[in-house]
């Protein structure tokens, strides 16, 4: 009955993409927010961003929605809208203050994730982007288990170039394979810094073992792209603005747009293959 309930609610979602990484601080939430904004730049696309990072919900701040409240209607919880075609849901909207700590054990976290999937009234959605916490623990097992009632296009895995990050990301890839979650590809964040004045590139996080490119070759996974460091990304996130719109000429913006296009192409291909089977 529970699976049927989830399936009924998620039937109106066309594509579901999880954003994962074994490592914290590699830019998952930033990528999730910019992926949602990039997809919603097409007015004919309806996009939903679900933040299940329950202990560190940074999406409300990044989307300029801090202080917003969730409203309940007969059809469920209403998401908070950034634009008419971009809705957001996060535990951050349920806290009385952004500084409140969420001190919950696993079962309570799992219950909230289930509630988000079952009770949020997204309406007809082209893309549901799910921002996850770091690791391979309760929240990840829960979201994969609950989404098994619906259809998931796959996961985008975020890393930075250094081996300390790649080590944890390999664990995340292993997790995806064990739970049979398709991997769309890997994004290498903070991939060098291009000086805005002299245009020279510096390696802030040296790829001592070949970076994401080498890892993807070894594990036979697609490298979706590399995003260079740009201080404006952090500034835009703090102000709740879209970096893609604020700094359209940045090399990082070009990288993001190329990665977003590749994710769209992957989802469209999955959809057309399923239609053929049906």
PDB file of C-alpha atoms in Angstrom:
ATOM      1  CA  UNK A   1       0.000   0.000   0.000  1.00  0.00           C
ATOM      2  CA  UNK A   2       2.876   2.350   0.861  1.00  0.00           C
ATOM      3  CA  UNK A   3       4.628   1.656  -2.450  1.00  0.00           C
ATOM      4  CA  UNK A   4       1.362   2.260  -4.327  1.00  0.00           C
ATOM      5  CA  UNK A   5       0.939   5.594  -2.516  1.00  0.00           C
ATOM      6  CA  UNK A   6       4.452   6.709  -3.451  1.00  0.00           C
ATOM      7  CA  UNK A   7       4.010   5.500  -7.010  1.00  0.00           C
ATOM      8  CA  UNK A   8       0.759   7.461  -7.347  1.00  0.00           C
ATOM      9  CA  UNK A   9       2.382  10.664  -6.061  1.00  0.00           C
ATOM     10  CA  UNK A  10       5.489  10.325  -8.247  1.00  0.00           C
ATOM     11  CA  UNK A  11       3.605   9.304 -11.400  1.00  0.00           C
ATOM     12  CA  UNK A  12       3.531  12.951 -12.501  1.00  0.00           C
ATOM     13  CA  UNK A  13       7.369  13.193 -12.322  1.00  0.00           C
ATOM     14  CA  UNK A  14       8.971  12.559 -15.723  1.00  0.00           C
ATOM     15  CA  UNK A  15      12.683  12.441 -14.749  1.00  0.00           C
ATOM     16  CA  UNK A  16      14.351  11.949 -11.335  1.00  0.00           C
ATOM     17  CA  UNK A  17      18.057  12.746 -10.810  1.00  0.00           C
ATOM     18  CA  UNK A  18      19.943  12.196  -7.521  1.00  0.00           C
ATOM     19  CA  UNK A  19      23.029  14.279  -6.727  1.00  0.00           C
ATOM     20  CA  UNK A  20      25.473  12.218  -4.629  1.00  0.00           C
ATOM     21  CA  UNK A  21      29.004  12.211  -3.261  1.00  0.00           C
ATOM     22  CA  UNK A  22      30.793  10.211  -0.610  1.00  0.00           C
ATOM     23  CA  UNK A  23      32.559  13.397   0.494  1.00  0.00           C
ATOM     24  CA  UNK A  24      31.201  16.491   2.236  1.00  0.00           C
ATOM     25  CA  UNK A  25      32.124  19.973   1.052  1.00  0.00           C
ATOM     26  CA  UNK A  26      32.609  19.100  -2.632  1.00  0.00           C
ATOM     27  CA  UNK A  27      29.708  21.257  -3.851  1.00  0.00           C
ATOM     28  CA  UNK A  28      26.718  18.886  -4.068  1.00  0.00           C
ATOM     29  CA  UNK A  29      24.148  21.450  -2.939  1.00  0.00           C
ATOM     30  CA  UNK A  30      25.687  24.142  -5.153  1.00  0.00           C
ATOM     31  CA  UNK A  31      25.528  21.787  -8.130  1.00  0.00           C
ATOM     32  CA  UNK A  32      21.951  20.707  -7.305  1.00  0.00           C
ATOM     33  CA  UNK A  33      20.819  24.337  -7.051  1.00  0.00           C
ATOM     34  CA  UNK A  34      22.504  25.337 -10.335  1.00  0.00           C
ATOM     35  CA  UNK A  35      21.272  22.192 -12.121  1.00  0.00           C
ATOM     36  CA  UNK A  36      17.700  23.070 -11.066  1.00  0.00           C
ATOM     37  CA  UNK A  37      18.134  26.709 -12.136  1.00  0.00           C
ATOM     38  CA  UNK A  38      19.717  25.701 -15.450  1.00  0.00           C
ATOM     39  CA  UNK A  39      16.901  23.271 -16.291  1.00  0.00           C
ATOM     40  CA  UNK A  40      14.261  25.832 -15.243  1.00  0.00           C
ATOM     41  CA  UNK A  41      15.807  28.405 -17.635  1.00  0.00           C
ATOM     42  CA  UNK A  42      13.613  26.681 -20.255  1.00  0.00           C
ATOM     43  CA  UNK A  43      10.165  28.147 -19.531  1.00  0.00           C
ATOM     44  CA  UNK A  44       8.427  25.043 -20.873  1.00  0.00           C
ATOM     45  CA  UNK A  45      10.130  22.803 -18.259  1.00  0.00           C
ATOM     46  CA  UNK A  46       8.715  22.345 -14.752  1.00  0.00           C
ATOM     47  CA  UNK A  47      11.516  21.643 -12.235  1.00  0.00           C
ATOM     48  CA  UNK A  48      11.434  20.497  -8.589  1.00  0.00           C
ATOM     49  CA  UNK A  49      14.384  20.563  -6.156  1.00  0.00           C
ATOM     50  CA  UNK A  50      14.133  18.320  -3.079  1.00  0.00           C
ATOM     51  CA  UNK A  51      16.745  18.779  -0.333  1.00  0.00           C
ATOM     52  CA  UNK A  52      17.085  15.635   1.829  1.00  0.00           C
ATOM     53  CA  UNK A  53      20.275  16.824   3.557  1.00  0.00           C
ATOM     54  CA  UNK A  54      18.365  16.893   6.837  1.00  0.00           C
ATOM     55  CA  UNK A  55      21.216  17.917   9.166  1.00  0.00           C
ATOM     56  CA  UNK A  56      22.692  20.528   6.802  1.00  0.00           C
ATOM     57  CA  UNK A  57      19.899  22.002   4.647  1.00  0.00           C
ATOM     58  CA  UNK A  58      21.682  24.745   2.662  1.00  0.00           C
ATOM     59  CA  UNK A  59      19.340  24.796  -0.359  1.00  0.00           C
ATOM     60  CA  UNK A  60      16.906  27.437   1.056  1.00  0.00           C
ATOM     61  CA  UNK A  61      19.798  29.930   1.418  1.00  0.00           C
ATOM     62  CA  UNK A  62      21.213  29.127  -2.033  1.00  0.00           C
ATOM     63  CA  UNK A  63      17.819  29.564  -3.694  1.00  0.00           C
ATOM     64  CA  UNK A  64      17.075  32.856  -1.886  1.00  0.00           C
ATOM     65  CA  UNK A  65      14.229  31.274   0.119  1.00  0.00           C
ATOM     66  CA  UNK A  66      15.461  31.568   3.701  1.00  0.00           C
ATOM     67  CA  UNK A  67      12.635  32.317   6.136  1.00  0.00           C
ATOM     68  CA  UNK A  68       9.940  30.868   3.860  1.00  0.00           C
ATOM     69  CA  UNK A  69       7.336  28.519   5.326  1.00  0.00           C
ATOM     70  CA  UNK A  70       5.689  25.391   3.917  1.00  0.00           C
ATOM     71  CA  UNK A  71       1.910  25.570   3.483  1.00  0.00           C
ATOM     72  CA  UNK A  72      -0.419  22.605   3.640  1.00  0.00           C
ATOM     73  CA  UNK A  73      -3.517  22.122   1.504  1.00  0.00           C
ATOM     74  CA  UNK A  74      -5.930  19.292   0.789  1.00  0.00           C
ATOM     75  CA  UNK A  75      -3.539  17.912  -1.833  1.00  0.00           C
ATOM     76  CA  UNK A  76      -0.488  17.921   0.489  1.00  0.00           C
ATOM     77  CA  UNK A  77       2.465  20.190   1.254  1.00  0.00           C
ATOM     78  CA  UNK A  78       2.964  22.992  -1.261  1.00  0.00           C
ATOM     79  CA  UNK A  79       6.592  23.523  -2.335  1.00  0.00           C
ATOM     80  CA  UNK A  80       8.131  26.995  -2.087  1.00  0.00           C
ATOM     81  CA  UNK A  81       8.549  28.512  -5.546  1.00  0.00           C
ATOM     82  CA  UNK A  82      11.601  30.453  -6.778  1.00  0.00           C
ATOM     83  CA  UNK A  83      10.015  30.919 -10.195  1.00  0.00           C
ATOM     84  CA  UNK A  84       6.673  29.726 -11.533  1.00  0.00           C
ATOM     85  CA  UNK A  85       8.405  26.655 -12.957  1.00  0.00           C
ATOM     86  CA  UNK A  86      10.895  25.964 -10.107  1.00  0.00           C
ATOM     87  CA  UNK A  87       9.637  24.599  -6.764  1.00  0.00           C
ATOM     88  CA  UNK A  88      11.778  23.717  -3.727  1.00  0.00           C
ATOM     89  CA  UNK A  89      11.239  21.577  -0.614  1.00  0.00           C
ATOM     90  CA  UNK A  90      13.671  21.313   2.315  1.00  0.00           C
ATOM     91  CA  UNK A  91      13.679  20.591   6.038  1.00  0.00           C
ATOM     92  CA  UNK A  92      15.073  24.137   6.289  1.00  0.00           C
ATOM     93  CA  UNK A  93      11.529  25.450   5.736  1.00  0.00           C
ATOM     94  CA  UNK A  94      10.317  23.511   8.792  1.00  0.00           C
ATOM     95  CA  UNK A  95      12.858  25.015  11.241  1.00  0.00           C
ATOM     96  CA  UNK A  96      12.087  28.111  13.322  1.00  0.00           C
ATOM     97  CA  UNK A  97      15.637  29.437  12.699  1.00  0.00           C
ATOM     98  CA  UNK A  98      18.366  28.639  10.117  1.00  0.00           C
ATOM     99  CA  UNK A  99      20.727  28.045  13.083  1.00  0.00           C
ATOM    100  CA  UNK A 100      18.554  25.298  14.624  1.00  0.00           C
ATOM    101  CA  UNK A 101      20.316  21.916  14.821  1.00  0.00           C
ATOM    102  CA  UNK A 102      18.399  18.848  13.630  1.00  0.00           C
ATOM    103  CA  UNK A 103      19.375  16.160  16.147  1.00  0.00           C
ATOM    104  CA  UNK A 104      17.506  13.104  14.890  1.00  0.00           C
ATOM    105  CA  UNK A 105      18.143   9.378  14.780  1.00  0.00           C
ATOM    106  CA  UNK A 106      17.766   7.364  11.566  1.00  0.00           C
ATOM    107  CA  UNK A 107      14.066   6.385  11.809  1.00  0.00           C
ATOM    108  CA  UNK A 108      12.932  10.013  12.163  1.00  0.00           C
ATOM    109  CA  UNK A 109      15.066  11.091   9.178  1.00  0.00           C
ATOM    110  CA  UNK A 110      13.665   8.220   7.103  1.00  0.00           C
ATOM    111  CA  UNK A 111      10.131   9.195   8.093  1.00  0.00           C
ATOM    112  CA  UNK A 112      10.649  12.768   6.875  1.00  0.00           C
ATOM    113  CA  UNK A 113      12.142  11.613   3.544  1.00  0.00           C
ATOM    114  CA  UNK A 114       9.115   9.360   3.013  1.00  0.00           C
ATOM    115  CA  UNK A 115       6.821  12.263   3.912  1.00  0.00           C
ATOM    116  CA  UNK A 116       8.566  14.545   1.407  1.00  0.00           C
ATOM    117  CA  UNK A 117       8.071  11.989  -1.378  1.00  0.00           C
ATOM    118  CA  UNK A 118       4.514  11.092  -0.397  1.00  0.00           C
ATOM    119  CA  UNK A 119       3.019  14.414   0.734  1.00  0.00           C
ATOM    120  CA  UNK A 120       4.589  17.182  -1.401  1.00  0.00           C
ATOM    121  CA  UNK A 121       2.257  18.259  -4.201  1.00  0.00           C
ATOM    122  CA  UNK A 122       4.725  19.031  -7.019  1.00  0.00           C
ATOM    123  CA  UNK A 123       2.112  18.812  -9.768  1.00  0.00           C
ATOM    124  CA  UNK A 124       3.332  17.818 -13.246  1.00  0.00           C
ATOM    125  CA  UNK A 125       7.160  17.891 -13.124  1.00  0.00           C
ATOM    126  CA  UNK A 126       9.709  17.362 -15.907  1.00  0.00           C
ATOM    127  CA  UNK A 127      12.739  17.080 -13.595  1.00  0.00           C
ATOM    128  CA  UNK A 128      12.930  16.217  -9.886  1.00  0.00           C
ATOM    129  CA  UNK A 129      16.458  16.952  -8.591  1.00  0.00           C
ATOM    130  CA  UNK A 130      17.277  15.394  -5.188  1.00  0.00           C
ATOM    131  CA  UNK A 131      20.160  16.872  -3.184  1.00  0.00           C
ATOM    132  CA  UNK A 132      21.531  14.291  -0.732  1.00  0.00           C
ATOM    133  CA  UNK A 133      23.896  14.456   2.279  1.00  0.00           C
ATOM    134  CA  UNK A 134      27.438  13.027   1.998  1.00  0.00           C
ATOM    135  CA  UNK A 135      28.029   9.325   2.570  1.00  0.00           C
ATOM    136  CA  UNK A 136      26.224   6.032   1.988  1.00  0.00           C
ATOM    137  CA  UNK A 137      24.025   5.752   5.057  1.00  0.00           C
ATOM    138  CA  UNK A 138      20.395   5.912   6.194  1.00  0.00           C
ATOM    139  CA  UNK A 139      19.167   8.747   3.983  1.00  0.00           C
ATOM    140  CA  UNK A 140      20.685   7.206   0.846  1.00  0.00           C
ATOM    141  CA  UNK A 141      19.268   3.749   1.495  1.00  0.00           C
ATOM    142  CA  UNK A 142      15.865   5.281   2.276  1.00  0.00           C
ATOM    143  CA  UNK A 143      15.647   7.447  -0.841  1.00  0.00           C
ATOM    144  CA  UNK A 144      16.719   4.556  -3.117  1.00  0.00           C
ATOM    145  CA  UNK A 145      14.250   2.194  -1.413  1.00  0.00           C
ATOM    146  CA  UNK A 146      11.333   4.651  -1.627  1.00  0.00           C
ATOM    147  CA  UNK A 147      12.118   5.641  -5.219  1.00  0.00           C
ATOM    148  CA  UNK A 148      12.166   1.978  -6.264  1.00  0.00           C
ATOM    149  CA  UNK A 149       8.353   2.374  -6.325  1.00  0.00           C
ATOM    150  CA  UNK A 150       8.842   4.949  -9.097  1.00  0.00           C
ATOM    151  CA  UNK A 151      11.467   5.336 -11.829  1.00  0.00           C
ATOM    152  CA  UNK A 152      14.876   6.979 -11.346  1.00  0.00           C
ATOM    153  CA  UNK A 153      16.961   8.138 -14.315  1.00  0.00           C
ATOM    154  CA  UNK A 154      20.168   7.946 -12.311  1.00  0.00           C
ATOM    155  CA  UNK A 155      22.733   9.679 -10.117  1.00  0.00           C
ATOM    156  CA  UNK A 156      25.198  12.489 -10.788  1.00  0.00           C
ATOM    157  CA  UNK A 157      28.264  12.054  -8.571  1.00  0.00           C
ATOM    158  CA  UNK A 158      30.249  15.120  -7.474  1.00  0.00           C
ATOM    159  CA  UNK A 159      33.956  15.091  -6.616  1.00  0.00           C
ATOM    160  CA  UNK A 160      36.974  17.374  -6.412  1.00  0.00           C
ATOM    161  CA  UNK A 161      40.315  16.471  -8.068  1.00  0.00           C
ATOM    162  CA  UNK A 162      42.377  15.342  -5.057  1.00  0.00           C
ATOM    163  CA  UNK A 163      42.725  11.693  -4.024  1.00  0.00           C
ATOM    164  CA  UNK A 164      41.199  12.290  -0.540  1.00  0.00           C
ATOM    165  CA  UNK A 165      37.912  13.136  -2.284  1.00  0.00           C
ATOM    166  CA  UNK A 166      38.140  10.470  -4.998  1.00  0.00           C
ATOM    167  CA  UNK A 167      38.640   7.782  -2.349  1.00  0.00           C
ATOM    168  CA  UNK A 168      35.199   8.510  -0.857  1.00  0.00           C
ATOM    169  CA  UNK A 169      33.613   8.957  -4.282  1.00  0.00           C
ATOM    170  CA  UNK A 170      34.703   5.436  -5.284  1.00  0.00           C
ATOM    171  CA  UNK A 171      32.728   4.179  -2.255  1.00  0.00           C
ATOM    172  CA  UNK A 172      29.676   6.112  -3.520  1.00  0.00           C
ATOM    173  CA  UNK A 173      30.053   4.544  -6.980  1.00  0.00           C
ATOM    174  CA  UNK A 174      30.279   1.121  -5.336  1.00  0.00           C
ATOM    175  CA  UNK A 175      27.108   1.950  -3.349  1.00  0.00           C
ATOM    176  CA  UNK A 176      25.246   2.880  -6.563  1.00  0.00           C
ATOM    177  CA  UNK A 177      26.260  -0.380  -8.194  1.00  0.00           C
ATOM    178  CA  UNK A 178      25.207  -2.443  -5.172  1.00  0.00           C
ATOM    179  CA  UNK A 179      21.738  -0.862  -4.983  1.00  0.00           C
ATOM    180  CA  UNK A 180      21.419  -0.914  -8.821  1.00  0.00           C
ATOM    181  CA  UNK A 181      21.155   2.872  -9.129  1.00  0.00           C
ATOM    182  CA  UNK A 182      22.256   3.952 -12.646  1.00  0.00           C
ATOM    183  CA  UNK A 183      25.143   6.452 -12.755  1.00  0.00           C
ATOM    184  CA  UNK A 184      24.638   9.298 -15.229  1.00  0.00           C
ATOM    185  CA  UNK A 185      28.216  10.467 -14.721  1.00  0.00           C
ATOM    186  CA  UNK A 186      30.754  12.306 -12.571  1.00  0.00           C
ATOM    187  CA  UNK A 187      31.319  16.064 -12.240  1.00  0.00           C
ATOM    188  CA  UNK A 188      34.724  17.339 -11.099  1.00  0.00           C
ATOM    189  CA  UNK A 189      34.136  20.505  -9.070  1.00  0.00           C
ATOM    190  CA  UNK A 190      36.850  23.040  -8.142  1.00  0.00           C
ATOM    191  CA  UNK A 191      38.874  21.829 -11.103  1.00  0.00           C
ATOM    192  CA  UNK A 192      41.583  24.478 -11.175  1.00  0.00           C
ATOM    193  CA  UNK A 193      41.319  28.251 -10.730  1.00  0.00           C
ATOM    194  CA  UNK A 194      41.477  30.617 -13.703  1.00  0.00           C
ATOM    195  CA  UNK A 195      42.786  34.053 -12.654  1.00  0.00           C
ATOM    196  CA  UNK A 196      40.267  36.683 -13.853  1.00  0.00           C
ATOM    197  CA  UNK A 197      43.114  39.122 -14.646  1.00  0.00           C
ATOM    198  CA  UNK A 198      45.961  37.113 -16.195  1.00  0.00           C
ATOM    199  CA  UNK A 199      43.805  34.104 -17.279  1.00  0.00           C
ATOM    200  CA  UNK A 200      46.459  31.650 -16.017  1.00  0.00           C
ATOM    201  CA  UNK A 201      45.185  28.447 -14.428  1.00  0.00           C
ATOM    202  CA  UNK A 202      46.329  27.233 -10.991  1.00  0.00           C
ATOM    203  CA  UNK A 203      45.632  23.810  -9.454  1.00  0.00           C
ATOM    204  CA  UNK A 204      44.222  24.587  -6.002  1.00  0.00           C
ATOM    205  CA  UNK A 205      43.476  20.873  -5.424  1.00  0.00           C
ATOM    206  CA  UNK A 206      46.223  19.034  -7.364  1.00  0.00           C
ATOM    207  CA  UNK A 207      44.976  15.827  -9.045  1.00  0.00           C
ATOM    208  CA  UNK A 208      47.833  13.697  -7.688  1.00  0.00           C
ATOM    209  CA  UNK A 209      46.280  10.427  -8.945  1.00  0.00           C
ATOM    210  CA  UNK A 210      44.892  11.762 -12.230  1.00  0.00           C
ATOM    211  CA  UNK A 211      41.696  13.350 -10.876  1.00  0.00           C
ATOM    212  CA  UNK A 212      38.143  12.420 -11.862  1.00  0.00           C
ATOM    213  CA  UNK A 213      39.162  11.804 -15.485  1.00  0.00           C
ATOM    214  CA  UNK A 214      41.495   8.932 -14.567  1.00  0.00           C
ATOM    215  CA  UNK A 215      38.979   7.496 -12.065  1.00  0.00           C
ATOM    216  CA  UNK A 216      36.202   7.529 -14.672  1.00  0.00           C
ATOM    217  CA  UNK A 217      38.428   5.756 -17.208  1.00  0.00           C
ATOM    218  CA  UNK A 218      39.314   3.069 -14.639  1.00  0.00           C
ATOM    219  CA  UNK A 219      35.692   2.522 -13.568  1.00  0.00           C
ATOM    220  CA  UNK A 220      34.140   2.916 -17.038  1.00  0.00           C
ATOM    221  CA  UNK A 221      31.903   5.849 -16.056  1.00  0.00           C
ATOM    222  CA  UNK A 222      31.156   9.054 -18.007  1.00  0.00           C
ATOM    223  CA  UNK A 223      32.921  12.249 -16.960  1.00  0.00           C
ATOM    224  CA  UNK A 224      30.202  14.865 -17.480  1.00  0.00           C
ATOM    225  CA  UNK A 225      32.606  17.780 -17.136  1.00  0.00           C
ATOM    226  CA  UNK A 226      34.991  19.836 -14.996  1.00  0.00           C
ATOM    227  CA  UNK A 227      33.932  23.060 -13.268  1.00  0.00           C
ATOM    228  CA  UNK A 228      36.737  25.526 -12.445  1.00  0.00           C
ATOM    229  CA  UNK A 229      36.725  27.506  -9.195  1.00  0.00           C
ATOM    230  CA  UNK A 230      35.114  30.928  -9.400  1.00  0.00           C
ATOM    231  CA  UNK A 231      34.771  33.077  -6.226  1.00  0.00           C
ATOM    232  CA  UNK A 232      31.516  34.454  -7.644  1.00  0.00           C
ATOM    233  CA  UNK A 233      29.859  31.006  -7.255  1.00  0.00           C
ATOM    234  CA  UNK A 234      30.133  31.258  -3.445  1.00  0.00           C
ATOM    235  CA  UNK A 235      28.982  34.905  -3.457  1.00  0.00           C
ATOM    236  CA  UNK A 236      25.937  34.107  -5.597  1.00  0.00           C
ATOM    237  CA  UNK A 237      24.983  31.150  -3.360  1.00  0.00           C
ATOM    238  CA  UNK A 238      25.254  33.294  -0.204  1.00  0.00           C
ATOM    239  CA  UNK A 239      22.995  35.930  -1.774  1.00  0.00           C
ATOM    240  CA  UNK A 240      20.511  33.331  -3.076  1.00  0.00           C
ATOM    241  CA  UNK A 241      21.120  34.378  -6.692  1.00  0.00           C
ATOM    242  CA  UNK A 242      21.690  32.311  -9.830  1.00  0.00           C
ATOM    243  CA  UNK A 243      25.396  32.253 -10.700  1.00  0.00           C
ATOM    244  CA  UNK A 244      24.481  31.206 -14.258  1.00  0.00           C
ATOM    245  CA  UNK A 245      22.467  34.397 -14.750  1.00  0.00           C
ATOM    246  CA  UNK A 246      24.775  36.693 -12.749  1.00  0.00           C
ATOM    247  CA  UNK A 247      28.057  35.731 -14.490  1.00  0.00           C
ATOM    248  CA  UNK A 248      27.081  34.337 -17.919  1.00  0.00           C
ATOM    249  CA  UNK A 249      30.599  34.838 -19.382  1.00  0.00           C
ATOM    250  CA  UNK A 250      32.467  32.830 -16.699  1.00  0.00           C
ATOM    251  CA  UNK A 251      34.305  29.646 -17.794  1.00  0.00           C
ATOM    252  CA  UNK A 252      32.480  27.926 -14.881  1.00  0.00           C
ATOM    253  CA  UNK A 253      29.100  28.944 -16.363  1.00  0.00           C
ATOM    254  CA  UNK A 254      30.108  27.409 -19.720  1.00  0.00           C
ATOM    255  CA  UNK A 255      31.090  24.182 -17.908  1.00  0.00           C
ATOM    256  CA  UNK A 256      27.783  24.076 -15.999  1.00  0.00           C
ATOM    257  CA  UNK A 257      25.732  24.650 -19.157  1.00  0.00           C
ATOM    258  CA  UNK A 258      27.579  21.870 -20.988  1.00  0.00           C
ATOM    259  CA  UNK A 259      27.086  19.444 -18.051  1.00  0.00           C
ATOM    260  CA  UNK A 260      23.371  20.330 -17.734  1.00  0.00           C
ATOM    261  CA  UNK A 261      22.912  19.704 -21.459  1.00  0.00           C
ATOM    262  CA  UNK A 262      24.566  16.276 -21.160  1.00  0.00           C
ATOM    263  CA  UNK A 263      22.270  15.350 -18.247  1.00  0.00           C
ATOM    264  CA  UNK A 264      19.223  16.423 -20.294  1.00  0.00           C
ATOM    265  CA  UNK A 265      20.401  14.348 -23.259  1.00  0.00           C
ATOM    266  CA  UNK A 266      20.880  11.310 -20.996  1.00  0.00           C
ATOM    267  CA  UNK A 267      17.361  11.689 -19.544  1.00  0.00           C
ATOM    268  CA  UNK A 268      15.803  12.156 -22.993  1.00  0.00           C
ATOM    269  CA  UNK A 269      17.577   9.038 -24.264  1.00  0.00           C
ATOM    270  CA  UNK A 270      16.323   7.009 -21.279  1.00  0.00           C
ATOM    271  CA  UNK A 271      12.787   8.259 -21.906  1.00  0.00           C
ATOM    272  CA  UNK A 272      12.822   7.405 -25.624  1.00  0.00           C
ATOM    273  CA  UNK A 273      14.229   3.913 -24.913  1.00  0.00           C
ATOM    274  CA  UNK A 274      11.465   3.244 -22.384  1.00  0.00           C
ATOM    275  CA  UNK A 275       8.807   4.408 -24.839  1.00  0.00           C
ATOM    276  CA  UNK A 276      10.176   1.978 -27.445  1.00  0.00           C
ATOM    277  CA  UNK A 277       9.982  -0.910 -24.932  1.00  0.00           C
ATOM    278  CA  UNK A 278       6.400   0.024 -24.037  1.00  0.00           C
TER     279      UNK A 278
END
